[in-house]
Amino acid sequence: MTSVGRFAAGLLLGVLISGGLGLMLAGGDPVASTTTTTTTAAPQPADDPWFEAGEVMIGATALLPRELEVEDGVAFFDYDLTGLGPTLASDVEQRPDLATPQGDNMVMPELWELTTTSGQIVMATTGPFDSSVSFELPSDEAEVAEISLTGWRVAVPFGERVELEIEEGATAEIRIGTVTIETVLEQSISTIVQIDFADNGGLWDSNAVLRPLDSTWRLSGRQGGGLQLIWKGEDAPETVLLEDTGFEMRPTTGAIVVYSGDEL
Amino acid sequence: MSGIDYEELIRSPLDDVPEKSGTGWSVLIGGLGLGMALGLLVALGLGGGDDEPAVAADPATTTSTTAAPVAEPSEYPVGFVELGAGFAAKSGEVILGDELITVAFTAAARRGDDPQDVAWPVGGSWLLESASGTVVESSRVVVGRFSPAAFTVQFPAQPFNGETEFSGTSAIERWDTEVFTGSVQIPFGGEPFVAPETISIPVNQDVTLIVPTLKLGRFLGSAAWQTVGAPLGTTVAVVATLLDENGEVIGSYERFPENLDPADSGVIEIYWSEPFPIGQEGGVTVSLEYTVGVVEESPVSVSFDLSNVPVGR
């Protein structure tokens, strides 16, 4: 073999050896280099926020972190809730102007977990109308590393129906409480029926909204989940069929990080 | 052997050129070194220098990369399935009862649409299938009366005979409403006011809204109504607006916004919505504004996976 041949052979061998070595140094796979590679990148998941950057979506409900403040060993985390749910609300125009028109939020936070930078965990709870959660930190010097939502409630309408005899003391049970006919006042040309509702006592259970299914009962007032009905005429029926048009707030658990050190 | 001198045949004239001492292996090694240097440069050029993963460097390798399509932002949040034009739903829980099995849903309007404008369906028919294959048709759809963002579909529990695992549910028929609005004007004689005669309003060529009784008191009012010509029923809402002699609005009797169940008759309670003590004095005309949703059924086929949905009681 001539020196040119030897040089060429050396050149080729050198390219092959160093190519593999180079690819290894660069993180490539020298084995893969002997195959045909066709790469079709998957569509990138859309990361456009629904309402604003930093939002945390829980189904169609968005939790919007607002502020984290630590003072005297207590951490206060403020948030807003909004949602994509179809709504009947007439005041949506008065809500904050966000990029997406706001609808109903069906999720309400309940259970929270805060983790300090030293790994200690603190729990807290919130109620249906809260927009801030407070955590009692292990010490005044403790710093917040992460906050997670670990439990929330979801509105579920059951539309329960109960039929009650029109007599004082008649009762019926629905999922979240007891319906009682408190007063029946028979007058010459009308009958007035006072119906009370007593919930089971839970923080989340007082959402019953009763209404008569027979619309010839006239609804003359509501109070504390109960209602007053008037039947005009002398022929008041013996029973009334009521429907609970409210919600039961059903508990759900999970672990959704809502704060992880980012500046709010 | 054939006796052919193969060594002679492949001999090159250059082979006769005397080699310098030691140059045979040194050329090979030199080529090897230059080749390695070139190879290394090429490989590093192809595979290094940025954070992208390396690709094949062998010149014989065919590499093609199709650029990632630009994904449109999703129309609905994760897990939501479109149920109709502009809205989607997600199943959240299966709730077992003695008589009913309830599948709970939450709803979402399409990205960019105003949730207030979404026309949510008022009912329909669904199927529920258990893990063992039992299939039952729904008995009722319950839409949140004050928020259509929450609704449930209820099924009779008895056919499932204690089964607690469900594979899926699907909508097979959806009740939509085609909405018609309009108004009629009638003379107002001061409160308490009772419309002197039945009001009959053609809503469309098939459906007529009849208001046999319209009463307007100081704070409360009511309108009894019937519709004819709508086999699946209608949803009816009215607003009674008082106008003065110049046609200017004095105030309105309105109802609390809520979802309405389809029916063919009812009584609507309406409330004087203006702040006290503004009264109805000066009103000479009642403008009765109506919204009639004529219920129509649409066959659909939309399935929801329940295999990973929590089951509660």
mmCIF file of N, CA and C in Angstrom, chain B residues 259-311:
data_model
loop_
_atom_site.group_PDB
_atom_site.id
_atom_site.type_symbol
_atom_site.label_atom_id
_atom_site.label_comp_id
_atom_site.label_asym_id
_atom_site.label_seq_id
_atom_site.Cartn_x
_atom_site.Cartn_y
_atom_site.Cartn_z
ATOM 1 N N ASN B 259 -81.654 28.689 36.150
ATOM 2 C CA ASN B 259 -81.954 27.746 35.085
ATOM 3 C C ASN B 259 -83.390 27.286 35.205
ATOM 4 N N LEU B 260 -84.014 27.108 34.106
ATOM 5 C CA LEU B 260 -85.421 26.742 34.113
ATOM 6 C C LEU B 260 -85.594 25.340 33.542
ATOM 7 N N ASP B 261 -86.468 24.599 34.188
ATOM 8 C CA ASP B 261 -86.787 23.275 33.665
ATOM 9 C C ASP B 261 -87.816 23.420 32.550
ATOM 10 N N PRO B 262 -87.740 22.587 31.538
ATOM 11 C CA PRO B 262 -88.751 22.653 30.480
ATOM 12 C C PRO B 262 -90.132 22.314 31.038
ATOM 13 N N ALA B 263 -91.126 23.047 30.594
ATOM 14 C CA ALA B 263 -92.507 22.796 31.020
ATOM 15 C C ALA B 263 -93.427 23.374 29.957
ATOM 16 N N ASP B 264 -94.726 23.109 30.104
ATOM 17 C CA ASP B 264 -95.679 23.723 29.179
ATOM 18 C C ASP B 264 -96.593 24.707 29.886
ATOM 19 N N SER B 265 -96.366 24.915 31.194
ATOM 20 C CA SER B 265 -97.111 25.947 31.913
ATOM 21 C C SER B 265 -96.374 26.253 33.201
ATOM 22 N N GLY B 266 -96.704 27.381 33.805
ATOM 23 C CA GLY B 266 -96.079 27.734 35.068
ATOM 24 C C GLY B 266 -96.525 29.102 35.529
ATOM 25 N N VAL B 267 -96.003 29.480 36.695
ATOM 26 C CA VAL B 267 -96.247 30.822 37.214
ATOM 27 C C VAL B 267 -94.881 31.429 37.536
ATOM 28 N N ILE B 268 -94.610 32.581 36.989
ATOM 29 C CA ILE B 268 -93.322 33.245 37.208
ATOM 30 C C ILE B 268 -93.495 34.352 38.231
ATOM 31 N N GLU B 269 -92.735 34.250 39.308
ATOM 32 C CA GLU B 269 -92.735 35.331 40.299
ATOM 33 C C GLU B 269 -91.723 36.383 39.860
ATOM 34 N N ILE B 270 -92.145 37.619 39.843
ATOM 35 C CA ILE B 270 -91.229 38.699 39.453
ATOM 36 C C ILE B 270 -91.232 39.772 40.538
ATOM 37 N N TYR B 271 -90.138 40.473 40.658
ATOM 38 C CA TYR B 271 -89.919 41.372 41.782
ATOM 39 C C TYR B 271 -89.583 42.766 41.259
ATOM 40 N N TRP B 272 -90.187 43.756 41.892
ATOM 41 C CA TRP B 272 -89.884 45.148 41.523
ATOM 42 C C TRP B 272 -88.416 45.398 41.842
ATOM 43 N N SER B 273 -87.631 45.634 40.815
ATOM 44 C CA SER B 273 -86.181 45.594 40.983
ATOM 45 C C SER B 273 -85.582 46.943 41.320
ATOM 46 N N GLU B 274 -86.382 47.994 41.264
ATOM 47 C CA GLU B 274 -85.807 49.313 41.511
ATOM 48 C C GLU B 274 -85.678 49.561 43.005
ATOM 49 N N PRO B 275 -84.685 50.337 43.410
ATOM 50 C CA PRO B 275 -84.487 50.567 44.839
ATOM 51 C C PRO B 275 -85.637 51.363 45.447
ATOM 52 N N PHE B 276 -86.033 50.940 46.660
ATOM 53 C CA PHE B 276 -87.072 51.652 47.392
ATOM 54 C C PHE B 276 -86.585 53.077 47.651
ATOM 55 N N PRO B 277 -87.338 54.147 47.600
ATOM 56 C CA PRO B 277 -88.792 54.134 47.486
ATOM 57 C C PRO B 277 -89.313 54.424 46.091
ATOM 58 N N ILE B 278 -88.486 54.195 45.065
ATOM 59 C CA ILE B 278 -88.990 54.481 43.718
ATOM 60 C C ILE B 278 -90.178 53.576 43.435
ATOM 61 N N GLY B 279 -91.274 54.135 43.054
ATOM 62 C CA GLY B 279 -92.481 53.360 42.821
ATOM 63 C C GLY B 279 -92.865 53.341 41.363
ATOM 64 N N GLN B 280 -94.081 52.921 41.147
ATOM 65 C CA GLN B 280 -94.552 52.773 39.769
ATOM 66 C C GLN B 280 -95.346 53.992 39.292
ATOM 67 N N GLU B 281 -95.321 55.068 40.102
ATOM 68 C CA GLU B 281 -96.111 56.235 39.738
ATOM 69 C C GLU B 281 -95.676 56.791 38.381
ATOM 70 N N GLY B 282 -96.660 57.184 37.616
ATOM 71 C CA GLY B 282 -96.366 57.755 36.303
ATOM 72 C C GLY B 282 -96.349 56.737 35.188
ATOM 73 N N GLY B 283 -96.408 55.461 35.539
ATOM 74 C CA GLY B 283 -96.394 54.432 34.510
ATOM 75 C C GLY B 283 -97.702 54.392 33.753
ATOM 76 N N VAL B 284 -97.616 54.351 32.452
ATOM 77 C CA VAL B 284 -98.830 54.270 31.641
ATOM 78 C C VAL B 284 -98.836 53.022 30.753
ATOM 79 N N THR B 285 -97.662 52.399 30.646
ATOM 80 C CA THR B 285 -97.561 51.234 29.765
ATOM 81 C C THR B 285 -96.711 50.150 30.431
ATOM 82 N N VAL B 286 -97.147 48.923 30.276
ATOM 83 C CA VAL B 286 -96.318 47.784 30.674
ATOM 84 C C VAL B 286 -95.746 47.160 29.415
ATOM 85 N N SER B 287 -94.422 47.079 29.372
ATOM 86 C CA SER B 287 -93.782 46.339 28.283
ATOM 87 C C SER B 287 -93.431 44.957 28.806
ATOM 88 N N LEU B 288 -94.127 43.968 28.325
ATOM 89 C CA LEU B 288 -93.892 42.596 28.778
ATOM 90 C C LEU B 288 -92.879 41.951 27.833
ATOM 91 N N GLU B 289 -91.642 41.845 28.334
ATOM 92 C CA GLU B 289 -90.565 41.277 27.518
ATOM 93 C C GLU B 289 -90.439 39.798 27.846
ATOM 94 N N TYR B 290 -90.454 38.974 26.839
ATOM 95 C CA TYR B 290 -90.449 37.528 27.074
ATOM 96 C C TYR B 290 -89.216 36.884 26.432
ATOM 97 N N THR B 291 -88.786 35.824 27.068
ATOM 98 C CA THR B 291 -87.745 34.960 26.507
ATOM 99 C C THR B 291 -88.279 33.538 26.558
ATOM 100 N N VAL B 292 -88.477 32.958 25.419
ATOM 101 C CA VAL B 292 -89.019 31.605 25.346
ATOM 102 C C VAL B 292 -87.971 30.699 24.707
ATOM 103 N N GLY B 293 -87.538 29.709 25.464
ATOM 104 C CA GLY B 293 -86.621 28.710 24.934
ATOM 105 C C GLY B 293 -87.412 27.480 24.526
ATOM 106 N N VAL B 294 -87.463 27.222 23.229
ATOM 107 C CA VAL B 294 -88.198 26.056 22.735
ATOM 108 C C VAL B 294 -87.243 24.864 22.742
ATOM 109 N N VAL B 295 -87.606 23.856 23.516
ATOM 110 C CA VAL B 295 -86.710 22.709 23.696
ATOM 111 C C VAL B 295 -86.730 21.825 22.464
ATOM 112 N N GLU B 296 -85.532 21.489 22.005
ATOM 113 C CA GLU B 296 -85.392 20.600 20.855
ATOM 114 C C GLU B 296 -84.408 19.496 21.216
ATOM 115 N N GLU B 297 -84.629 18.324 20.690
ATOM 116 C CA GLU B 297 -83.702 17.235 20.975
ATOM 117 C C GLU B 297 -82.725 17.068 19.814
ATOM 118 N N SER B 298 -81.477 16.824 20.189
ATOM 119 C CA SER B 298 -80.441 16.599 19.187
ATOM 120 C C SER B 298 -79.746 15.285 19.512
ATOM 121 N N PRO B 299 -79.707 14.360 18.553
ATOM 122 C CA PRO B 299 -78.950 13.136 18.811
ATOM 123 C C PRO B 299 -77.460 13.454 18.891
ATOM 124 N N VAL B 300 -76.788 12.927 19.879
ATOM 125 C CA VAL B 300 -75.350 13.142 20.043
ATOM 126 C C VAL B 300 -74.691 11.817 20.409
ATOM 127 N N SER B 301 -73.420 11.785 20.356
ATOM 128 C CA SER B 301 -72.655 10.620 20.785
ATOM 129 C C SER B 301 -71.355 11.122 21.400
ATOM 130 N N VAL B 302 -71.414 11.354 22.677
ATOM 131 C CA VAL B 302 -70.260 11.893 23.396
ATOM 132 C C VAL B 302 -70.010 11.014 24.617
ATOM 133 N N SER B 303 -68.815 10.460 24.700
ATOM 134 C CA SER B 303 -68.519 9.501 25.767
ATOM 135 C C SER B 303 -67.561 10.083 26.801
ATOM 136 N N PHE B 304 -67.739 9.643 28.022
ATOM 137 C CA PHE B 304 -66.891 10.062 29.132
ATOM 138 C C PHE B 304 -66.397 8.811 29.853
ATOM 139 N N ASP B 305 -65.118 8.760 30.062
ATOM 140 C CA ASP B 305 -64.512 7.623 30.748
ATOM 141 C C ASP B 305 -64.725 7.770 32.259
ATOM 142 N N LEU B 306 -65.219 6.739 32.868
ATOM 143 C CA LEU B 306 -65.445 6.777 34.318
ATOM 144 C C LEU B 306 -64.512 5.841 35.077
ATOM 145 N N SER B 307 -63.611 5.178 34.347
ATOM 146 C CA SER B 307 -62.821 4.132 34.995
ATOM 147 C C SER B 307 -61.915 4.681 36.096
ATOM 148 N N ASN B 308 -61.545 5.944 36.010
ATOM 149 C CA ASN B 308 -60.674 6.513 37.047
ATOM 150 C C ASN B 308 -61.363 7.602 37.864
ATOM 151 N N VAL B 309 -62.666 7.636 37.754
ATOM 152 C CA VAL B 309 -63.424 8.653 38.483
ATOM 153 C C VAL B 309 -63.745 8.123 39.877
ATOM 154 N N PRO B 310 -63.544 8.937 40.915
ATOM 155 C CA PRO B 310 -63.832 8.446 42.266
ATOM 156 C C PRO B 310 -65.308 8.097 42.456
ATOM 157 N N VAL B 311 -65.536 7.109 43.294
ATOM 158 C CA VAL B 311 -66.896 6.662 43.599
ATOM 159 C C VAL B 311 -67.181 6.971 45.063
#
